[in-house]
Tab-separated table of C-alpha atoms in Angstrom:
chain	number	residue	atom	x	y	z
A	1	MET	CA	-9.619	33.670	45.705
A	2	PRO	CA	-7.368	31.791	48.198
A	3	ARG	CA	-4.669	29.686	46.603
A	4	PRO	CA	-6.030	26.290	47.808
A	5	ALA	CA	-9.461	27.128	46.411
A	6	LEU	CA	-7.910	28.201	43.099
A	7	ALA	CA	-5.988	24.919	42.864
A	8	VAL	CA	-9.126	22.871	43.606
A	9	THR	CA	-11.078	24.823	40.983
A	10	LEU	CA	-8.401	24.162	38.335
A	11	LEU	CA	-8.371	20.457	39.150
A	12	LEU	CA	-12.156	20.241	38.837
A	13	LEU	CA	-12.072	22.036	35.508
A	14	ALA	CA	-9.313	19.736	34.297
A	15	GLY	CA	-11.429	16.739	35.204
A	16	CYS	CA	-14.341	18.115	33.192
A	17	ALA	CA	-12.073	18.661	30.198
A	18	VAL	CA	-10.598	15.163	30.083
A	19	GLN	CA	-11.674	13.201	27.005
A	20	PRO	CA	-12.541	9.547	27.744
A	21	GLY	CA	-9.749	7.239	26.528
A	22	TYR	CA	-10.131	5.546	23.176
A	23	GLN	CA	-11.788	2.153	23.140
A	24	ARG	CA	-12.038	-0.004	20.040
A	25	PRO	CA	-15.597	0.062	18.699
A	26	PRO	CA	-17.445	-3.250	19.050
A	27	VAL	CA	-17.380	-5.243	15.816
A	28	GLU	CA	-19.280	-8.431	15.053
A	29	LEU	CA	-16.666	-10.861	13.712
A	30	PRO	CA	-16.974	-14.426	12.395
A	31	GLN	CA	-15.995	-17.205	14.765
A	32	ALA	CA	-13.857	-19.076	12.241
A	33	TRP	CA	-12.831	-19.085	8.593
A	34	ARG	CA	-15.222	-20.890	6.273
A	35	GLU	CA	-12.612	-22.155	3.844
A	36	SER	CA	-9.825	-24.535	4.732
A	37	ALA	CA	-6.754	-25.799	2.946
A	38	PRO	CA	-3.845	-28.126	3.705
A	39	ARG	CA	-1.102	-25.545	4.060
A	40	ALA	CA	-0.534	-22.120	5.577
A	41	ALA	CA	1.985	-19.368	4.963
A	42	GLU	CA	4.731	-19.119	7.565
A	43	ASP	CA	6.972	-16.282	6.336
A	44	GLY	CA	6.276	-12.585	6.117
A	45	ARG	CA	7.851	-12.709	2.646
A	46	TRP	CA	4.833	-14.534	1.401
A	47	TRP	CA	5.824	-14.368	-2.269
A	48	ARG	CA	8.372	-17.103	-1.594
A	49	VAL	CA	5.556	-19.639	-1.723
A	50	TYR	CA	5.904	-19.384	-5.519
A	51	ASN	CA	9.413	-20.871	-5.208
A	52	ASP	CA	10.628	-18.575	-7.997
A	53	ALA	CA	13.962	-16.805	-7.503
A	54	ALA	CA	13.270	-14.404	-10.378
A	55	LEU	CA	10.013	-13.292	-8.750
A	56	ASP	CA	11.797	-12.893	-5.394
A	57	ARG	CA	14.306	-10.526	-6.993
A	58	LEU	CA	11.585	-8.524	-8.739
A	59	VAL	CA	9.593	-8.048	-5.528
A	60	GLU	CA	12.684	-6.960	-3.593
A	61	GLU	CA	13.572	-4.545	-6.392
A	62	ALA	CA	10.070	-3.099	-6.417
A	63	LEU	CA	10.046	-2.620	-2.637
A	64	ALA	CA	13.315	-0.709	-2.893
A	65	ARG	CA	12.673	1.387	-6.015
A	66	ASN	CA	8.946	1.814	-6.631
A	67	SER	CA	7.817	5.448	-6.457
A	68	ASP	CA	4.700	4.701	-4.406
A	69	VAL	CA	6.818	3.055	-1.714
A	70	LEU	CA	9.265	5.943	-1.669
A	71	VAL	CA	6.379	8.419	-1.280
A	72	ALA	CA	4.925	6.366	1.581
A	73	VAL	CA	8.310	6.255	3.325
A	74	ALA	CA	8.585	10.052	3.012
A	75	ARG	CA	5.109	10.393	4.535
A	76	VAL	CA	6.271	8.347	7.524
A	77	ASP	CA	9.260	10.646	7.960
A	78	GLU	CA	6.948	13.654	7.763
A	79	ALA	CA	4.594	12.225	10.402
A	80	SER	CA	7.571	11.418	12.636
A	81	ALA	CA	8.754	15.020	12.408
A	82	LEU	CA	5.256	16.307	13.200
A	83	LEU	CA	5.161	14.070	16.272
A	84	LEU	CA	8.438	15.550	17.479
A	85	GLY	CA	6.929	18.994	17.012
A	86	ALA	CA	3.872	18.033	19.049
A	87	GLU	CA	6.041	16.612	21.816
A	88	ALA	CA	8.077	19.809	21.853
A	89	GLY	CA	4.913	21.707	22.743
A	90	LEU	CA	4.955	20.007	26.146
A	91	GLN	CA	8.455	21.267	26.905
A	92	PRO	CA	9.556	24.736	28.023
A	93	GLN	CA	10.804	27.052	25.305
A	94	VAL	CA	14.071	28.872	26.042
A	95	ASP	CA	15.363	31.666	23.790
A	96	ALA	CA	18.465	33.813	23.907
A	97	GLY	CA	18.431	37.430	22.754
A	98	ALA	CA	20.849	40.329	22.545
A	99	SER	CA	20.381	43.932	21.424
A	100	ALA	CA	22.372	47.153	21.133
A	101	GLY	CA	20.885	50.584	20.485
A	102	ARG	CA	21.416	54.353	20.642
A	103	SER	CA	18.643	56.930	21.130
A	104	LEU	CA	18.181	60.708	21.277
A	105	SER	CA	15.579	62.151	23.675
A	106	SER	CA	13.819	65.500	23.270
A	107	SER	CA	14.673	68.250	25.751
A	108	ALA	CA	11.561	70.258	24.868
A	109	THR	CA	9.051	67.893	26.469
A	110	GLY	CA	10.178	68.399	30.045
A	111	LEU	CA	10.445	64.660	30.496
A	112	LEU	CA	14.229	64.545	30.390
A	113	PRO	CA	15.688	64.689	33.933
A	114	PRO	CA	18.017	67.642	34.615
A	115	GLY	CA	21.613	66.876	33.751
A	116	ALA	CA	20.725	63.686	31.917
A	117	PRO	CA	22.334	63.293	28.502
A	118	ARG	CA	20.048	63.499	25.526
A	119	GLU	CA	21.885	60.696	23.727
A	120	ARG	CA	21.990	57.297	25.414
A	121	ASP	CA	23.296	53.850	24.598
A	122	ASN	CA	21.541	50.665	25.637
A	123	TYR	CA	22.883	47.112	25.640
A	124	ARG	CA	20.841	44.066	26.590
A	125	ALA	CA	21.452	40.296	26.757
A	126	ALA	CA	18.890	37.923	28.234
A	127	LEU	CA	17.435	34.428	28.306
A	128	SER	CA	13.674	34.153	28.038
A	129	LEU	CA	11.592	31.150	29.035
A	130	SER	CA	7.953	30.322	28.345
A	131	TYR	CA	6.007	27.247	29.361
A	132	GLU	CA	2.330	26.363	29.073
A	133	ILE	CA	0.989	24.247	31.910
A	134	ASP	CA	-1.175	21.628	30.182
A	135	VAL	CA	-3.824	21.413	32.895
A	136	PHE	CA	-6.658	20.531	30.521
A	137	GLY	CA	-4.825	18.115	28.209
A	138	ARG	CA	-4.807	20.155	25.008
A	139	LEU	CA	-1.128	19.580	24.300
A	140	ARG	CA	-1.141	15.967	25.495
A	141	ASN	CA	-4.043	15.094	23.232
A	142	ALA	CA	-2.403	16.909	20.328
A	143	ARG	CA	0.645	14.717	20.926
A	144	GLY	CA	-1.581	11.625	21.034
A	145	ALA	CA	-3.166	12.604	17.725
A	146	ALA	CA	0.264	13.087	16.155
A	147	ARG	CA	1.378	9.703	17.470
A	148	ALA	CA	-1.694	8.053	15.939
A	149	ASP	CA	-1.028	9.875	12.656
A	150	LEU	CA	2.482	8.418	12.662
A	151	ALA	CA	1.148	4.916	13.269
A	152	ALA	CA	-1.353	5.425	10.452
A	153	SER	CA	1.426	6.561	8.113
A	154	VAL	CA	3.453	3.468	8.966
A	155	ALA	CA	0.376	1.340	8.224
A	156	VAL	CA	-0.094	3.116	4.884
A	157	ARG	CA	3.527	2.370	4.016
A	158	ASP	CA	3.022	-1.288	4.898
A	159	ALA	CA	-0.196	-1.405	2.867
A	160	VAL	CA	1.577	0.065	-0.146
A	161	ARG	CA	4.351	-2.509	0.171
A	162	LEU	CA	1.860	-5.343	0.531
A	163	SER	CA	-0.230	-4.204	-2.429
A	164	LEU	CA	2.888	-3.668	-4.525
A	165	ALA	CA	4.190	-7.177	-3.839
A	166	ALA	CA	0.809	-8.623	-4.835
A	167	ARG	CA	0.726	-6.546	-8.020
A	168	VAL	CA	4.232	-7.667	-8.960
A	169	ALA	CA	3.275	-11.311	-8.367
A	170	ARG	CA	0.129	-10.939	-10.487
A	171	SER	CA	1.955	-9.151	-13.296
A	172	TYR	CA	4.780	-11.681	-13.258
A	173	SER	CA	2.268	-14.545	-13.393
A	174	ALA	CA	0.560	-12.893	-16.361
A	175	LEU	CA	3.914	-12.444	-18.109
A	176	VAL	CA	4.890	-16.081	-17.545
A	177	ALA	CA	1.469	-17.180	-18.816
A	178	LEU	CA	1.919	-15.122	-21.991
A	179	ASP	CA	5.351	-16.696	-22.468
A	180	ALA	CA	3.741	-20.117	-22.239
A	181	GLN	CA	0.965	-19.179	-24.663
A	182	VAL	CA	3.505	-17.858	-27.147
A	183	GLU	CA	5.533	-21.045	-26.828
A	184	VAL	CA	2.490	-23.278	-27.342
A	185	THR	CA	1.298	-21.236	-30.313
A	186	ARG	CA	4.727	-21.299	-31.946
A	187	ARG	CA	4.989	-25.047	-31.424
A	188	VAL	CA	1.596	-25.637	-33.026
A	189	LEU	CA	2.423	-23.228	-35.840
A	190	ALA	CA	5.715	-25.006	-36.565
A	191	SER	CA	3.871	-28.344	-36.663
A	192	ARG	CA	1.204	-26.908	-38.957
A	193	GLU	CA	3.760	-25.434	-41.336
A	194	GLU	CA	5.625	-28.733	-41.476
A	195	SER	CA	2.374	-30.543	-42.198
A	196	LEU	CA	1.426	-27.912	-44.771
A	197	ALA	CA	4.654	-28.525	-46.672
A	198	LEU	CA	3.856	-32.232	-46.654
A	199	GLN	CA	0.318	-31.570	-47.917
A	200	ARG	CA	1.660	-29.511	-50.802
A	201	ARG	CA	3.917	-32.353	-51.839
A	202	ARG	CA	0.972	-34.754	-51.610
A	203	ARG	CA	-1.156	-32.399	-53.723
A	204	ASP	CA	1.603	-32.147	-56.335
A	205	ALA	CA	1.724	-35.928	-56.412
A	206	GLY	CA	-2.048	-36.095	-56.833
A	207	MET	CA	-2.596	-37.789	-53.490
A	208	THR	CA	-4.871	-35.048	-52.122
A	209	SER	CA	-7.167	-32.356	-53.487
A	210	ASP	CA	-6.805	-28.585	-53.701
A	211	PHE	CA	-9.749	-28.326	-51.318
A	212	ASP	CA	-7.896	-30.186	-48.581
A	213	LEU	CA	-4.764	-28.125	-49.192
A	214	ARG	CA	-6.603	-24.784	-49.020
A	215	GLN	CA	-8.357	-25.887	-45.865
A	216	PHE	CA	-5.014	-26.733	-44.276
A	217	GLU	CA	-3.566	-23.392	-45.401
A	218	ALA	CA	-6.493	-21.579	-43.761
A	219	GLU	CA	-6.001	-23.474	-40.489
A	220	THR	CA	-2.287	-22.676	-40.528
A	221	ALA	CA	-2.997	-18.983	-41.149
A	222	THR	CA	-5.463	-19.000	-38.263
A	223	VAL	CA	-2.776	-20.172	-35.857
A	224	ARG	CA	-0.245	-17.703	-37.326
A	225	ALA	CA	-2.716	-14.845	-36.769
A	226	GLN	CA	-2.950	-15.704	-33.075
A	227	LEU	CA	0.741	-15.066	-32.514
A	228	PRO	CA	1.063	-11.248	-33.041
A	229	PRO	CA	-1.596	-10.334	-30.428
A	230	LEU	CA	0.134	-12.609	-27.909
A	231	LEU	CA	3.511	-10.996	-28.599
A	232	ARG	CA	1.923	-7.558	-28.277
A	233	ASP	CA	0.309	-8.414	-24.953
A	234	ARG	CA	3.564	-9.890	-23.679
A	235	ASP	CA	5.537	-6.755	-24.568
A	236	ILE	CA	2.914	-4.552	-22.896
A	237	GLU	CA	2.918	-6.679	-19.730
A	238	GLU	CA	6.711	-6.717	-19.604
A	239	ALA	CA	6.863	-2.910	-19.882
A	240	ALA	CA	4.193	-2.534	-17.194
A	241	LEU	CA	6.131	-4.838	-14.865
A	242	ALA	CA	9.344	-2.885	-15.485
A	243	VAL	CA	7.542	0.321	-14.491
A	244	LEU	CA	6.067	-1.389	-11.436
A	245	VAL	CA	9.432	-2.482	-10.070
A	246	GLY	CA	10.820	1.043	-10.462
A	247	ARG	CA	13.097	0.670	-13.490
A	248	SER	CA	14.460	3.801	-15.134
A	249	ALA	CA	12.932	5.154	-18.340
A	250	ARG	CA	15.830	3.730	-20.358
A	251	GLU	CA	15.454	0.316	-18.747
A	252	VAL	CA	11.706	0.329	-19.386
A	253	VAL	CA	12.239	0.980	-23.101
A	254	GLU	CA	15.405	-0.998	-23.763
A	255	GLY	CA	15.604	-3.597	-21.004
A	256	GLY	CA	13.726	-6.776	-20.254
A	257	VAL	CA	12.399	-8.610	-17.238
A	258	SER	CA	14.112	-11.848	-16.292
A	259	ARG	CA	11.998	-14.952	-15.796
A	260	ALA	CA	12.624	-18.246	-14.076
A	261	GLN	CA	14.343	-20.941	-16.110
A	262	GLY	CA	12.347	-24.064	-16.796
A	263	PRO	CA	8.594	-24.702	-17.107
A	264	GLN	CA	6.132	-23.386	-14.548
A	265	ASP	CA	3.171	-25.640	-15.117
A	266	GLN	CA	2.097	-26.444	-11.563
A	267	PRO	CA	-0.136	-24.405	-9.252
A	268	VAL	CA	1.075	-22.872	-6.015
A	269	ALA	CA	0.275	-24.856	-2.890
A	270	ALA	CA	-3.004	-23.806	-1.327
A	271	VAL	CA	-2.908	-21.219	1.477
A	272	VAL	CA	-5.151	-21.129	4.535
A	273	PRO	CA	-5.264	-18.259	7.065
A	274	GLN	CA	-3.820	-19.045	10.469
A	275	GLY	CA	-5.381	-18.011	13.745
A	276	LEU	CA	-8.764	-16.462	14.442
A	277	PRO	CA	-10.544	-13.941	12.215
A	278	SER	CA	-10.124	-11.288	14.922
A	279	GLU	CA	-6.362	-11.338	14.330
A	280	LEU	CA	-6.975	-9.804	10.915
A	281	LEU	CA	-7.651	-6.505	12.725
A	282	LEU	CA	-4.092	-6.523	14.048
A	283	ARG	CA	-2.408	-7.722	10.860
A	284	ARG	CA	-3.978	-6.027	7.864
A	285	PRO	CA	-2.358	-2.595	7.302
A	286	ASP	CA	-5.425	-0.787	5.985
A	287	LEU	CA	-7.411	-1.771	9.084
A	288	ILE	CA	-4.576	-0.614	11.316
A	289	GLU	CA	-4.528	2.679	9.421
A	290	ALA	CA	-8.299	3.134	9.732
A	291	GLU	CA	-8.198	2.516	13.479
A	292	GLN	CA	-5.266	4.868	13.991
A	293	ARG	CA	-7.127	7.578	12.053
A	294	LEU	CA	-10.054	7.013	14.412
A	295	ILE	CA	-7.743	7.326	17.430
A	296	ALA	CA	-6.331	10.565	16.031
A	297	THR	CA	-9.781	12.095	15.498
A	298	ASN	CA	-10.787	11.030	19.000
A	299	ALA	CA	-7.770	12.851	20.419
A	300	ARG	CA	-8.512	15.949	18.345
A	301	VAL	CA	-12.028	16.062	19.787
A	302	ALA	CA	-10.346	16.361	23.193
A	303	VAL	CA	-8.144	19.149	21.833
A	304	ALA	CA	-11.216	21.022	20.617
A	305	ARG	CA	-12.954	20.628	23.985
A	306	ALA	CA	-9.864	21.773	25.863
A	307	ALA	CA	-10.018	25.050	23.934
A	308	TYR	CA	-13.049	26.040	26.086
A	309	PHE	CA	-10.881	26.124	29.214
A	310	PRO	CA	-8.177	28.550	30.359
A	311	SER	CA	-4.631	28.369	29.098
A	312	ILE	CA	-2.010	28.950	31.793
A	313	THR	CA	1.410	30.188	30.735
A	314	LEU	CA	4.545	30.864	32.754
A	315	SER	CA	7.173	33.181	31.309
A	316	GLY	CA	10.356	34.693	32.610
A	317	VAL	CA	13.432	36.696	31.613
A	318	LEU	CA	16.934	36.531	33.095
A	319	GLY	CA	19.780	38.693	31.791
A	320	SER	CA	21.667	41.996	31.883
A	321	GLU	CA	21.018	45.519	30.645
A	322	SER	CA	23.449	48.439	30.692
A	323	ALA	CA	24.190	51.787	29.078
A	324	GLU	CA	27.834	50.791	28.674
A	325	LEU	CA	28.906	47.644	26.899
A	326	GLY	CA	31.710	47.056	29.401
A	327	ASP	CA	29.222	47.043	32.291
A	328	LEU	CA	26.788	44.624	30.643
A	329	PHE	CA	27.801	41.563	32.658
A	330	THR	CA	28.452	43.248	35.991
A	331	GLY	CA	26.305	42.647	39.031
A	332	PRO	CA	24.290	45.897	38.979
A	333	ALA	CA	23.291	45.261	35.336
A	334	GLY	CA	21.319	42.100	36.145
A	335	ILE	CA	17.602	41.961	35.331
A	336	TRP	CA	14.894	39.341	35.738
A	337	SER	CA	11.156	39.009	35.543
A	338	PHE	CA	8.570	36.256	36.079
A	339	VAL	CA	4.978	36.327	34.872
A	340	ALA	CA	2.142	33.818	35.256
A	341	SER	CA	-0.760	34.476	32.930
A	342	LEU	CA	-4.166	32.899	32.428
A	343	ALA	CA	-6.315	33.399	29.338
A	344	GLN	CA	-9.957	32.290	29.354
A	345	PRO	CA	-12.026	32.435	26.140
A	346	ILE	CA	-15.216	34.445	26.729
A	347	TYR	CA	-16.733	35.147	23.342
A	348	GLY	CA	-15.568	34.157	19.885
A	349	GLY	CA	-18.687	34.313	17.771
A	350	GLY	CA	-19.191	30.518	17.912
A	351	ARG	CA	-15.700	29.714	16.668
A	352	LEU	CA	-14.958	27.191	19.437
A	353	ASP	CA	-18.339	25.509	18.979
A	354	ALA	CA	-17.705	25.184	15.267
A	355	GLN	CA	-14.273	23.682	15.856
A	356	ARG	CA	-15.690	21.168	18.330
A	357	ASP	CA	-18.551	20.187	16.010
A	358	ALA	CA	-16.143	19.772	13.109
A	359	ALA	CA	-13.907	17.521	15.223
A	360	LEU	CA	-16.914	15.414	16.279
A	361	ALA	CA	-18.017	15.104	12.653
A	362	ARG	CA	-14.544	13.964	11.629
A	363	GLU	CA	-14.625	11.382	14.417
A	364	ARG	CA	-17.959	10.005	13.166
A	365	ALA	CA	-16.600	9.861	9.632
A	366	ALA	CA	-13.472	8.018	10.819
A	367	LEU	CA	-15.642	5.542	12.724
A	368	ALA	CA	-17.750	4.856	9.635
A	369	GLN	CA	-14.599	4.419	7.539
A	370	TYR	CA	-13.159	1.995	10.094
A	371	GLN	CA	-16.316	-0.098	10.166
A	372	GLY	CA	-16.515	-0.054	6.370
A	373	ALA	CA	-12.871	-1.079	6.082
A	374	ILE	CA	-13.531	-4.088	8.326
A	375	ARG	CA	-16.470	-5.198	6.187
A	376	ASN	CA	-14.465	-4.786	2.997
A	377	ALA	CA	-11.505	-6.663	4.477
A	378	PHE	CA	-13.496	-9.734	5.435
A	379	GLY	CA	-15.333	-9.617	2.118
A	380	GLU	CA	-12.008	-9.608	0.283
A	381	VAL	CA	-10.727	-12.505	2.378
A	382	ARG	CA	-13.776	-14.609	1.596
A	383	GLN	CA	-13.614	-13.775	-2.107
A	384	ALA	CA	-9.891	-14.568	-2.221
A	385	LEU	CA	-10.343	-17.899	-0.443
A	386	VAL	CA	-13.096	-18.919	-2.830
A	387	SER	CA	-11.158	-17.711	-5.876
A	388	GLN	CA	-8.093	-19.689	-4.822
A	389	SER	CA	-9.930	-22.971	-4.394
A	390	ARG	CA	-12.078	-22.581	-7.522
A	391	ALA	CA	-9.086	-21.554	-9.648
A	392	ARG	CA	-7.267	-24.697	-8.564
A	393	GLU	CA	-10.287	-26.836	-9.435
A	394	SER	CA	-10.440	-25.170	-12.847
A	395	PHE	CA	-6.756	-25.849	-13.461
A	396	GLU	CA	-7.135	-29.510	-12.569
A	397	ALA	CA	-10.126	-29.848	-14.893
A	398	GLN	CA	-8.270	-28.135	-17.740
A	399	SER	CA	-5.274	-30.413	-17.158
A	400	GLU	CA	-7.511	-33.474	-17.535
A	401	ARG	CA	-8.961	-31.954	-20.700
A	402	VAL	CA	-5.463	-31.432	-22.151
A	403	ARG	CA	-4.477	-35.033	-21.423
A	404	ALA	CA	-7.639	-36.339	-23.058
A	405	LEU	CA	-7.205	-34.168	-26.167
A	406	GLN	CA	-3.544	-35.175	-26.503
A	407	GLU	CA	-4.658	-38.774	-26.738
A	408	THR	CA	-7.448	-37.750	-29.112
A	409	LEU	CA	-4.944	-36.080	-31.429
A	410	ARG	CA	-2.658	-39.108	-31.347
A	411	LEU	CA	-5.526	-41.381	-32.342
A	412	ALA	CA	-6.750	-38.950	-35.015
A	413	ARG	CA	-3.317	-38.878	-36.655
A	414	LEU	CA	-3.083	-42.637	-36.483
A	415	ARG	CA	-6.479	-42.996	-38.128
A	416	TYR	CA	-5.557	-40.458	-40.823
A	417	ASP	CA	-2.239	-42.181	-41.577
A	418	ASN	CA	-4.112	-45.468	-42.020
A	419	GLY	CA	-6.695	-43.862	-44.296
A	420	VAL	CA	-9.561	-44.438	-41.893
A	421	THR	CA	-10.570	-40.791	-41.528
A	422	SER	CA	-10.079	-37.455	-43.243
A	423	GLN	CA	-7.681	-34.645	-42.501
A	424	LEU	CA	-10.557	-32.643	-41.009
A	425	GLU	CA	-10.591	-34.877	-37.937
A	426	VAL	CA	-6.899	-34.190	-37.330
A	427	LEU	CA	-7.419	-30.454	-37.697
A	428	ASP	CA	-10.324	-30.512	-35.268
A	429	ALA	CA	-8.228	-32.405	-32.718
A	430	GLU	CA	-5.308	-29.968	-33.085
A	431	ARG	CA	-7.636	-26.999	-32.763
A	432	GLY	CA	-9.218	-28.411	-29.622
A	433	LEU	CA	-5.858	-29.192	-28.057
A	434	LEU	CA	-4.545	-25.680	-28.702
A	435	ALA	CA	-7.638	-24.166	-27.082
A	436	ALA	CA	-7.342	-26.540	-24.116
A	437	GLU	CA	-3.654	-25.782	-23.550
A	438	THR	CA	-4.375	-22.056	-23.726
A	439	ALA	CA	-7.220	-22.442	-21.207
A	440	ARG	CA	-4.969	-24.491	-18.931
A	441	ILE	CA	-2.312	-21.770	-18.979
A	442	GLU	CA	-4.942	-19.139	-18.169
A	443	ALA	CA	-6.298	-21.272	-15.310
A	444	LEU	CA	-2.779	-21.598	-13.895
A	445	ARG	CA	-2.308	-17.821	-14.118
A	446	ALA	CA	-5.629	-17.265	-12.345
A	447	GLN	CA	-4.666	-19.675	-9.555
A	448	ARG	CA	-1.280	-18.024	-8.991
A	449	ALA	CA	-2.915	-14.584	-9.027
A	450	ALA	CA	-5.551	-15.788	-6.548
A	451	VAL	CA	-2.812	-16.783	-4.099
A	452	ALA	CA	-1.347	-13.244	-4.305
A	453	ASP	CA	-4.810	-11.754	-3.755
A	454	LEU	CA	-5.354	-13.960	-0.712
A	455	PHE	CA	-2.074	-12.941	0.904
A	456	ARG	CA	-2.908	-9.290	0.272
A	457	ALA	CA	-6.377	-9.765	1.778
A	458	LEU	CA	-4.868	-11.440	4.840
A	459	GLY	CA	-2.368	-8.648	5.367
A	460	GLY	CA	0.629	-10.663	4.207
């Protein structure tokens, strides 16, 4: 075949082998967010909205020491190295080689020229070069797949960091809530025990009955029994948080987790997502990962299709070869060779078809995962927005309940001191106030946790 015709044929085949470029699949997105709130996050370090220096330190410690983050960082390094390997496939490969040998030829075969020595030395030093001309895009698409894998690994690392920060914020909020519950319970218990001592003196003086005293003792024991489970839960949460931030085994067992000084009895300011819903596709790490996985599978489909077409390789050798070591680098010892080879698959028992079909199946699976990830992401955003607003409403209602029961208890004690009512009314008021304060603390924890969930859902 004439050279121009051969070149035209190769170009036509290359055009047939080209995989259409990746285009983002169409996705039906909402036009705007349903929920609204008076304030939005402005800093990538979203946990600072809690205005808690202790939490800031814990999150930074977790991002630096947590095992999941360290694994994700190593995966990024691995993907980066694999990308370099894929890019190297597009470059020529140059090797240097040297050899020295001695051989003995048979004189009985008649193949040895007359007068030639039976023993010979041979010395060789050469550079060899090989290069595959990527006419059909196999190597370029392999590089594109590796680049998408790297981007996906970076997104996984970011997702791990985002999830970890949210988990630390939730665990810290739970720990602070348990601290508050322990404090409230101890305060009520101290008040009950002080009142119990007074009731015993009144009973000894005949001013009250054994029935009233035993009833008060039972109520005091009820409050005392609530304390050990709270202390247990607090110790468990503190140990879990220490593990989460990456503390050593000794620190987990022997150390503690620092908390902010002063009361934390107010909810975090409400958060509203900025921008359009479509921006979530560019911001949330798990969606970025899913799309990059789809891009990688798309490129690997092109690699599988390119396997149907010829591979063209250029190779050459340049060096010296001599029977005497001293003559190795002289002019007459020079050698060279150049070879252009073409290999076209003819029959492989369906192997190439199977590889192509497997690549197409992986692409369909990646597309389904990407679409599912988008649905899940927007579902999580909606749930987090609703949870945030409803948790705040619950906290405000519980706060009103606490204020009302505090006044109820004050009036009940006043009525009891004036002999208008029995001790039972005071006990009922104290019991109701303790339950209301506990519910208020739990509502505050839920609201602070909802803010962390919303930032995670929005991609930080």
